[in-house]
CSV table of C-alpha atoms in Angstrom, one decimal:
chain,number,residue,atom,x,y,z
Y,239,UNK,CA,4.2,-9.2,-0.2
Y,240,UNK,CA,4.8,-11.4,2.8
Y,241,UNK,CA,2.1,-14.0,2.2
Y,242,UNK,CA,0.5,-12.8,5.5
Y,243,UNK,CA,-3.3,-13.2,5.8
Y,244,UNK,CA,-4.9,-9.8,6.8
Y,245,UNK,CA,-6.7,-11.6,9.6
Y,246,UNK,CA,-3.5,-12.5,11.3
Y,247,UNK,CA,-2.6,-8.8,11.8
Y,248,UNK,CA,-6.0,-8.3,13.5
Y,249,UNK,CA,-5.4,-11.2,15.8
Y,250,UNK,CA,-1.9,-9.9,16.6
Y,251,UNK,CA,-3.4,-6.4,17.5
Y,252,UNK,CA,-4.9,-7.9,20.7
Y,253,UNK,CA,-3.0,-6.4,23.6
Y,254,UNK,CA,-5.0,-7.6,26.7
Y,255,UNK,CA,-2.9,-10.6,27.6
Y,256,UNK,CA,-5.2,-13.6,27.5
Y,257,UNK,CA,-5.3,-14.6,23.9
Y,258,UNK,CA,-8.2,-17.0,24.6
Y,259,UNK,CA,-10.4,-13.9,25.0
Y,260,UNK,CA,-9.1,-12.3,21.8
Y,261,UNK,CA,-12.3,-11.3,19.9
Y,262,UNK,CA,-10.4,-11.5,16.6
Y,263,UNK,CA,-9.1,-15.0,17.0
Y,264,UNK,CA,-12.2,-16.5,15.3
Y,265,UNK,CA,-14.2,-15.0,12.4
Y,266,UNK,CA,-17.9,-14.1,12.8
Y,267,UNK,CA,-18.8,-17.3,10.8
Y,268,UNK,CA,-17.6,-19.3,13.8
Y,269,UNK,CA,-20.5,-18.0,15.8
Y,270,UNK,CA,-23.1,-19.1,13.3
Y,271,UNK,CA,-25.4,-21.8,14.7
Y,272,UNK,CA,-24.9,-23.9,11.6
Y,273,UNK,CA,-21.1,-23.8,12.0
Y,274,UNK,CA,-19.6,-26.9,13.5
Y,275,UNK,CA,-16.1,-27.4,12.1
Y,276,UNK,CA,-13.9,-25.4,14.5
Y,277,UNK,CA,-11.1,-27.9,14.0
Y,278,UNK,CA,-10.8,-27.1,10.3
Y,279,UNK,CA,-10.6,-23.4,11.1
Y,280,UNK,CA,-7.8,-24.0,13.6
Y,281,UNK,CA,-5.9,-26.0,10.9
Y,282,UNK,CA,-6.3,-23.2,8.4
Y,283,UNK,CA,-5.2,-20.6,11.0
Y,284,UNK,CA,-2.1,-22.6,11.8
Y,285,UNK,CA,-1.3,-23.0,8.1
Y,286,UNK,CA,-1.7,-19.3,7.6
Y,287,UNK,CA,0.7,-18.6,10.5
Y,288,UNK,CA,3.3,-20.9,9.0
Y,289,UNK,CA,3.0,-19.2,5.6
Y,290,UNK,CA,3.3,-15.8,7.3
Y,291,UNK,CA,6.5,-16.8,9.2
Y,292,UNK,CA,8.1,-18.1,5.9
Y,293,UNK,CA,6.9,-15.0,4.0
Y,294,UNK,CA,8.4,-12.6,6.6
Y,295,UNK,CA,11.7,-14.5,6.6
Y,296,UNK,CA,11.9,-14.2,2.8
Y,297,UNK,CA,10.9,-10.5,2.9
Y,298,UNK,CA,13.4,-9.6,5.5
Y,299,UNK,CA,16.3,-11.5,3.9
Y,300,UNK,CA,18.8,-9.7,1.7
Y,301,UNK,CA,19.5,-9.8,-2.0
Y,302,UNK,CA,22.9,-9.7,-3.5
Y,303,UNK,CA,22.9,-5.9,-3.5
Y,304,UNK,CA,22.2,-5.9,0.3
Y,305,UNK,CA,18.6,-4.7,0.0
Y,306,UNK,CA,15.7,-6.7,1.5
Y,307,UNK,CA,13.8,-8.9,-0.9
Y,308,UNK,CA,10.8,-6.8,0.1
Y,309,UNK,CA,11.0,-3.1,1.0
Y,310,UNK,CA,7.8,-1.0,1.4
Y,311,UNK,CA,8.2,2.8,1.6
Y,312,UNK,CA,5.1,4.8,2.6
Y,313,UNK,CA,4.2,8.4,2.8
Y,314,UNK,CA,1.1,10.1,4.4
Y,315,UNK,CA,0.4,13.8,4.3
Y,316,UNK,CA,-2.1,13.8,7.2
Y,317,UNK,CA,-0.4,13.7,10.6
Y,318,UNK,CA,-3.2,11.9,12.3
Y,319,UNK,CA,-3.4,9.2,9.6
Y,320,UNK,CA,0.4,8.9,9.7
Y,321,UNK,CA,0.3,8.2,13.4
Y,322,UNK,CA,-2.4,5.6,13.0
Y,323,UNK,CA,-0.4,4.0,10.2
Y,324,UNK,CA,2.8,3.8,12.4
Y,325,UNK,CA,0.8,2.1,15.1
Y,326,UNK,CA,-0.6,-0.4,12.6
Y,327,UNK,CA,2.8,-1.1,11.1
Y,328,UNK,CA,4.2,-1.8,14.6
Y,329,UNK,CA,1.2,-4.0,15.6
Y,330,UNK,CA,1.5,-6.0,12.4
Y,331,UNK,CA,5.2,-6.7,13.2
Y,332,UNK,CA,6.5,-5.4,9.8
Y,333,UNK,CA,8.7,-2.5,10.9
Y,334,UNK,CA,11.7,-4.3,9.4
Y,335,UNK,CA,10.3,-4.0,5.9
Y,336,UNK,CA,7.9,-1.1,6.1
Y,337,UNK,CA,9.0,2.5,6.7
Y,338,UNK,CA,6.7,5.6,6.8
Y,339,UNK,CA,7.3,9.3,6.1
Y,340,UNK,CA,4.9,12.1,6.9
Y,341,UNK,CA,4.5,15.1,4.6
Y,342,UNK,CA,3.7,16.2,1.1
Y,343,UNK,CA,4.9,13.8,-1.6
Y,344,UNK,CA,6.6,16.6,-3.5
Y,345,UNK,CA,9.0,16.8,-0.5
Y,346,UNK,CA,9.5,13.0,-0.3
Y,347,UNK,CA,13.0,12.0,-1.4
Y,348,UNK,CA,13.5,8.3,-2.1
Y,349,UNK,CA,17.3,8.6,-2.1
Y,350,UNK,CA,19.1,6.4,0.5
Y,351,UNK,CA,21.9,7.6,2.7
Y,352,UNK,CA,24.5,6.3,0.3
Y,353,UNK,CA,23.1,8.4,-2.5
Y,354,UNK,CA,21.4,5.5,-4.4
Y,355,UNK,CA,17.7,5.3,-5.0
Y,356,UNK,CA,15.3,3.1,-3.1
Y,357,UNK,CA,13.6,2.2,-6.4
Y,358,UNK,CA,14.5,-0.6,-8.7
Y,359,UNK,CA,13.4,0.0,-12.4
Y,360,UNK,CA,11.0,-2.6,-13.7
Y,361,UNK,CA,10.6,-4.1,-10.2
Y,362,UNK,CA,9.3,-1.2,-8.0
Y,363,UNK,CA,5.6,-0.5,-7.9
Y,364,UNK,CA,4.1,2.8,-6.8
Y,365,UNK,CA,0.6,2.9,-5.3
Y,366,UNK,CA,-1.2,6.1,-4.5
Y,367,UNK,CA,-4.6,7.1,-3.2
Y,368,UNK,CA,-4.7,10.9,-3.7
Y,369,UNK,CA,-7.8,13.0,-2.8
Y,370,UNK,CA,-10.4,12.6,-5.5
Y,371,UNK,CA,-13.4,14.6,-4.2
Y,372,UNK,CA,-16.2,15.2,-6.7
Y,373,UNK,CA,-16.0,18.9,-6.0
Y,374,UNK,CA,-12.7,20.2,-7.2
Y,375,UNK,CA,-10.7,22.7,-5.1
Y,376,UNK,CA,-7.3,24.3,-5.3
Y,377,UNK,CA,-6.0,22.1,-2.6
Y,378,UNK,CA,-7.1,18.9,-4.4
Y,379,UNK,CA,-5.6,20.2,-7.7
Y,380,UNK,CA,-2.3,21.0,-6.0
Y,381,UNK,CA,-2.2,17.5,-4.5
Y,382,UNK,CA,-2.4,16.0,-8.0
Y,383,UNK,CA,0.1,18.4,-9.5
Y,384,UNK,CA,2.5,17.4,-6.7
Y,385,UNK,CA,1.8,13.7,-7.3
Y,386,UNK,CA,2.6,14.3,-11.0
Y,387,UNK,CA,5.9,15.9,-10.3
Y,388,UNK,CA,6.8,13.2,-7.7
Y,389,UNK,CA,6.1,10.5,-10.2
Y,390,UNK,CA,8.2,12.2,-12.9
Y,391,UNK,CA,11.1,12.6,-10.4
Y,392,UNK,CA,11.0,9.3,-8.6
Y,393,UNK,CA,9.3,6.7,-10.7
Y,394,UNK,CA,11.1,6.5,-14.1
Y,395,UNK,CA,11.1,2.9,-15.4
Y,396,UNK,CA,8.6,1.9,-12.8
Y,397,UNK,CA,4.9,0.9,-12.6
Y,398,UNK,CA,2.4,3.3,-11.0
Y,399,UNK,CA,-1.2,2.6,-9.8
Y,400,UNK,CA,-3.4,5.6,-8.8
Y,401,UNK,CA,-6.9,5.4,-7.3
Y,402,UNK,CA,-9.3,8.0,-8.6
Y,403,UNK,CA,-13.0,8.8,-8.6
Y,404,UNK,CA,-12.8,11.8,-10.8
Y,405,UNK,CA,-11.6,11.7,-14.4
Y,406,UNK,CA,-11.0,15.4,-14.5
Y,407,UNK,CA,-8.3,15.1,-11.8
Y,408,UNK,CA,-6.5,12.3,-13.6
Y,409,UNK,CA,-5.9,14.6,-16.6
Y,410,UNK,CA,-3.6,16.6,-14.3
Y,411,UNK,CA,-1.1,13.8,-14.4
Y,412,UNK,CA,-0.7,14.2,-18.2
Y,413,UNK,CA,0.0,10.5,-18.5
Y,414,UNK,CA,-1.5,7.8,-20.7
Y,415,UNK,CA,-2.9,4.9,-18.6
Y,416,UNK,CA,-2.0,1.4,-19.4
Y,417,UNK,CA,-4.9,-0.3,-17.7
Y,418,UNK,CA,-8.0,0.6,-15.8
Y,419,UNK,CA,-9.8,-1.5,-13.1
Y,420,UNK,CA,-13.2,-0.4,-11.9
Y,421,UNK,CA,-14.1,-0.9,-8.2
Y,422,UNK,CA,-16.9,0.3,-6.0
Y,423,UNK,CA,-16.5,1.4,-2.4
Y,424,UNK,CA,-19.6,2.5,-0.4
Y,425,UNK,CA,-21.6,4.5,-3.0
Y,426,UNK,CA,-18.5,5.6,-4.9
Y,427,UNK,CA,-17.5,4.3,-8.4
Y,428,UNK,CA,-13.7,4.4,-8.5
Y,429,UNK,CA,-10.9,3.2,-10.8
Y,430,UNK,CA,-7.4,1.9,-10.2
Y,431,UNK,CA,-5.4,3.4,-13.1
Y,432,UNK,CA,-2.1,1.8,-14.1
Y,433,UNK,CA,0.7,3.8,-15.7
Y,434,UNK,CA,4.1,2.8,-17.0
Y,435,UNK,CA,6.6,5.6,-16.5
Y,436,UNK,CA,9.3,5.8,-19.1
Y,437,UNK,CA,12.9,6.4,-18.1
Y,438,UNK,CA,14.2,9.8,-18.6
Y,439,UNK,CA,15.9,10.3,-21.9
Y,440,UNK,CA,19.5,11.2,-21.8
Y,441,UNK,CA,20.3,14.4,-23.6
Y,442,UNK,CA,23.4,14.2,-25.7
Y,443,UNK,CA,25.6,17.3,-25.7
């Protein structure tokens, strides 16, 4: 969203003062015996830093309606994971455009203080990584039911991507997918599922 290379966040996470000793400043390839072009790497690094600065400036600037060009709203149910995420957001220097809530998504309200929604139909994208264990349990089922109700309430007119490794769980959403992208992580075969959520129909009286 900000044209920031992931490696820059890792470099910025170094908190021990002397950046010359930062173990993340150079990738592992630099330490290969056959590698001899450190100057090119430094040029690429400086180019990436320049793009990140420009990207952050664009993301944090305001549109005509007063909202940032880029706003990222996150929610994490697990308290420990939420704390780790807050630390990562701060270290990455993106607190201006990224906010984090902690709790169940069914209780996550995307309404702003002025009563308007944080979402912009046709522009907002929802991304979710709900539990998708091979062994189903009541807790896992409840998580998907809550996700379904959250999507219905908060995402009309928007695009939704859900990561799943269990096709039986995705049936709980009761939605027809628009696209499916297969990926593999460790030994797990997963799919990113895309859904387009239709706007709620107005009921005429």
